[in-house]
């Protein structure tokens, strides 16, 4: 499973899918947990479905995007140690 981390511990996450009521649109991420979401909000099973997940379940980090092939990109650090996506120049197909 590969999801985006949307909220870190202590963050307030505003649900953009509507939720059940106005009060349920805002969630505070508890200590030791993360709010994760997939790219396809209509079909993704993520924190909008089952709530926050323990941070200890995160076992990896995305370092590159392979598909679609024409949009291959890698994740690298700039001079300040900040991560940025950079497109890899390559002719594919």
Coordinates of N, CA and C in Angstrom, one line a residue:
X1 N 0.9 -1.2 0.0 CA 0.0 0.0 0.0 C 0.9 1.2 0.0
X2 N 0.6 2.2 -0.9 CA 1.3 3.4 -0.9 C 0.3 4.6 -0.8
X3 N 0.4 5.3 0.3 CA -0.5 6.5 0.5 C 0.3 7.7 0.8
X4 N -0.3 8.9 0.7 CA 0.4 10.1 1.1 C 0.1 10.4 2.5
X5 N 1.1 10.9 3.3 CA 0.9 11.3 4.6 C 0.3 12.7 4.6
X6 N -0.9 12.9 5.0 CA -1.5 14.2 5.0 C -1.4 14.9 6.3
X7 N -1.5 14.2 7.4 CA -1.4 14.8 8.7 C -0.5 14.1 9.7
X8 N 0.3 14.9 10.4 CA 1.3 14.4 11.4 C 0.7 14.6 12.8
X9 N 1.2 13.9 13.8 CA 0.7 14.1 15.2 C 0.5 15.6 15.5
X10 N -0.7 15.9 16.0 CA -1.0 17.3 16.5 C -1.6 18.1 15.4
X11 N -1.6 17.7 14.1 CA -2.2 18.4 13.0 C -3.7 18.3 13.1
X12 N -4.4 19.3 12.6 CA -5.9 19.2 12.4 C -6.1 19.0 10.9
X13 N -6.7 17.9 10.5 CA -7.0 17.6 9.2 C -8.5 17.9 8.8
X14 N -8.7 18.7 7.7 CA -10.0 19.0 7.3 C -10.4 18.1 6.2
X15 N -11.4 17.3 6.4 CA -11.8 16.3 5.4 C -12.5 17.1 4.2
X16 N -12.1 16.8 3.0 CA -12.6 17.4 1.8 C -13.7 16.6 1.1
X17 N -14.0 15.4 1.7 CA -15.0 14.6 1.0 C -16.4 14.8 1.7
X18 N -16.5 15.8 2.6 CA -17.8 16.1 3.1 C -18.0 15.5 4.5
X19 N -17.6 14.3 4.8 CA -17.9 13.7 6.1 C -19.4 13.5 6.3
X20 N -19.7 13.2 7.6 CA -21.1 13.0 8.0 C -21.8 14.3 8.4
X21 N -21.0 15.2 9.1 CA -21.6 16.5 9.5 C -20.5 17.5 9.6
X22 N -20.8 18.7 9.9 CA -19.8 19.7 10.0 C -18.7 19.4 11.1
X23 N -19.1 18.8 12.2 CA -18.1 18.5 13.3 C -17.2 17.4 12.8
X24 N -17.7 16.5 12.0 CA -16.8 15.3 11.6 C -15.8 15.7 10.5
X25 N -15.9 16.9 10.0 CA -15.0 17.3 8.9 C -13.6 17.6 9.4
X26 N -13.4 17.9 10.7 CA -12.1 18.2 11.3 C -11.7 17.1 12.2
X27 N -10.5 16.6 12.0 CA -9.9 15.6 12.9 C -8.5 16.1 13.4
X28 N -8.2 15.8 14.6 CA -6.9 16.1 15.2 C -6.2 14.8 15.2
X29 N -5.0 14.7 14.6 CA -4.2 13.5 14.6 C -3.5 13.3 16.0
X30 N -3.8 12.2 16.6 CA -3.3 12.0 18.0 C -1.8 11.6 17.9
X31 N -1.1 11.8 19.1 CA 0.3 11.4 19.2 C 0.6 10.0 18.7
X32 N 1.6 9.8 17.9 CA 2.0 8.5 17.4 C 1.2 8.0 16.3
X33 N 0.4 8.9 15.7 CA -0.4 8.4 14.5 C -0.3 9.4 13.3
X34 N -0.8 8.9 12.2 CA -0.7 9.7 10.9 C -2.1 9.6 10.3
X35 N -2.4 10.7 9.5 CA -3.6 10.7 8.6 C -3.0 10.4 7.2
X36 N -3.5 9.4 6.6 CA -3.0 9.0 5.2 C -4.2 9.0 4.2
X37 N -3.9 9.4 3.0 CA -4.9 9.4 1.9 C -4.3 8.9 0.6
X38 N -5.2 8.3 -0.1 CA -4.7 7.8 -1.5 C -5.1 8.9 -2.5
X39 N -4.6 8.7 -3.7 CA -4.8 9.7 -4.8 C -6.3 9.7 -5.3
X40 N -6.9 8.5 -5.3 CA -8.3 8.4 -5.8 C -9.3 8.5 -4.7
X41 N -9.7 9.7 -4.4 CA -10.5 9.9 -3.2 C -11.9 9.2 -3.2
X42 N -12.4 8.8 -4.4 CA -13.7 8.1 -4.4 C -13.5 6.6 -4.2
X43 N -12.4 6.1 -4.4 CA -12.2 4.6 -4.3 C -11.1 4.2 -3.3
X44 N -10.4 5.1 -2.8 CA -9.3 4.8 -1.9 C -9.7 4.4 -0.5
X45 N -9.2 3.3 0.0 CA -9.4 3.0 1.4 C -8.3 3.6 2.2
X46 N -8.5 4.6 3.0 CA -7.5 5.3 3.7 C -8.1 5.9 5.0
X47 N -7.4 6.9 5.6 CA -7.9 7.4 6.9 C -9.3 8.0 6.8
X48 N -9.8 8.4 5.7 CA -11.2 8.8 5.6 C -12.1 7.6 5.9
X49 N -11.6 6.4 5.7 CA -12.5 5.2 5.9 C -12.2 4.6 7.3
X50 N -11.0 4.5 7.7 CA -10.7 3.8 9.0 C -9.9 4.7 10.0
X51 N -9.8 6.0 9.8 CA -9.2 6.9 10.8 C -7.7 6.9 10.7
X52 N -7.1 7.4 11.8 CA -5.6 7.6 11.8 C -5.0 6.2 11.9
X53 N -3.7 6.1 11.5 CA -3.0 4.9 11.6 C -1.8 5.1 12.5
X54 N -1.3 4.0 13.2 CA -0.1 4.2 14.0 C 1.1 4.4 13.1
X55 N 1.9 5.4 13.5 CA 3.1 5.7 12.7 C 4.0 4.5 12.6
X56 N 4.0 3.7 13.6 CA 4.9 2.5 13.6 C 4.6 1.5 12.5
X57 N 3.4 1.7 11.8 CA 3.1 0.8 10.6 C 3.8 1.3 9.3
X58 N 4.3 2.5 9.3 CA 5.0 3.1 8.2 C 6.3 2.4 8.1
X59 N 6.6 1.7 7.0 CA 7.8 0.9 6.9 C 8.7 1.4 5.8
X60 N 8.3 2.4 5.0 CA 9.2 2.8 3.9 C 8.9 4.2 3.5
X61 N 9.6 4.7 2.5 CA 9.5 6.0 1.9 C 9.6 6.0 0.4
X62 N 8.8 6.7 -0.3 CA 8.8 6.8 -1.7 C 10.1 7.5 -2.1
X63 N 10.8 7.0 -3.0 CA 12.0 7.7 -3.5 C 12.0 8.0 -5.0
X64 N 11.0 7.4 -5.7 CA 10.8 7.7 -7.1 C 9.5 7.3 -7.6
X65 N 9.0 7.9 -8.7 CA 7.8 7.6 -9.4 C 8.1 7.0 -10.7
X66 N 7.6 5.8 -11.0 CA 8.0 5.1 -12.2 C 6.9 5.1 -13.3
X67 N 5.7 5.4 -12.9 CA 4.6 5.3 -13.9 C 3.7 6.5 -13.8
X68 N 3.3 7.1 -14.9 CA 3.6 6.6 -16.3 C 5.1 6.9 -16.6
X69 N 5.6 6.1 -17.5 CA 7.0 6.1 -17.8 C 7.5 7.5 -18.2
X70 N 6.7 8.2 -19.0 CA 7.1 9.5 -19.5 C 7.2 10.6 -18.3
X71 N 6.7 10.2 -17.2 CA 6.7 11.2 -16.1 C 7.6 10.6 -14.9
X72 N 8.6 9.8 -15.2 CA 9.5 9.3 -14.2 C 10.1 10.4 -13.5
X73 N 10.2 10.4 -12.2 CA 10.8 11.4 -11.4 C 11.4 10.8 -10.1
X74 N 12.4 11.5 -9.6 CA 13.1 11.0 -8.4 C 12.9 12.0 -7.3
X75 N 13.0 11.6 -6.1 CA 12.9 12.5 -4.9 C 14.3 12.7 -4.4
X76 N 14.7 14.0 -4.4 CA 16.1 14.3 -4.0 C 16.1 15.4 -3.0
X77 N 17.3 15.7 -2.4 CA 17.4 16.7 -1.4 C 18.1 17.9 -2.0
X78 N 17.6 19.1 -1.6 CA 18.3 20.3 -2.1 C 19.4 20.7 -1.1
X79 N 20.1 21.8 -1.3 CA 21.2 22.2 -0.4 C 20.8 22.4 1.1
X80 N 19.5 22.6 1.3 CA 19.0 22.8 2.7 C 18.5 21.5 3.3
X81 N 18.6 20.4 2.6 CA 18.1 19.2 3.1 C 16.6 19.0 2.9
X82 N 16.0 19.9 2.1 CA 14.6 19.8 1.8 C 14.4 18.9 0.6
X83 N 13.4 18.0 0.7 CA 13.1 17.0 -0.4 C 12.3 17.7 -1.5
X84 N 12.7 17.4 -2.7 CA 12.0 18.0 -3.9 C 11.9 16.9 -5.0
X85 N 10.8 16.9 -5.7 CA 10.7 16.0 -6.8 C 11.4 16.7 -8.0
X86 N 12.2 15.9 -8.7 CA 12.8 16.4 -9.9 C 12.5 15.4 -11.1
X87 N 12.2 16.0 -12.2 CA 11.9 15.1 -13.4 C 13.2 14.7 -14.0
X88 N 13.3 13.4 -14.3 CA 14.5 12.8 -14.9 C 14.3 13.0 -16.4
X89 N 15.3 13.6 -17.0 CA 15.3 13.7 -18.5 C 15.7 12.4 -19.1
X90 N 14.8 11.9 -19.8 CA 15.0 10.6 -20.5 C 14.0 10.4 -21.6
X91 N 14.4 9.9 -22.7 CA 13.5 9.6 -23.8 C 13.0 8.2 -23.6
X92 N 11.7 8.0 -23.5 CA 11.1 6.7 -23.3 C 10.2 6.4 -24.5
X93 N 10.5 5.3 -25.2 CA 9.6 4.9 -26.3 C 9.8 5.8 -27.5

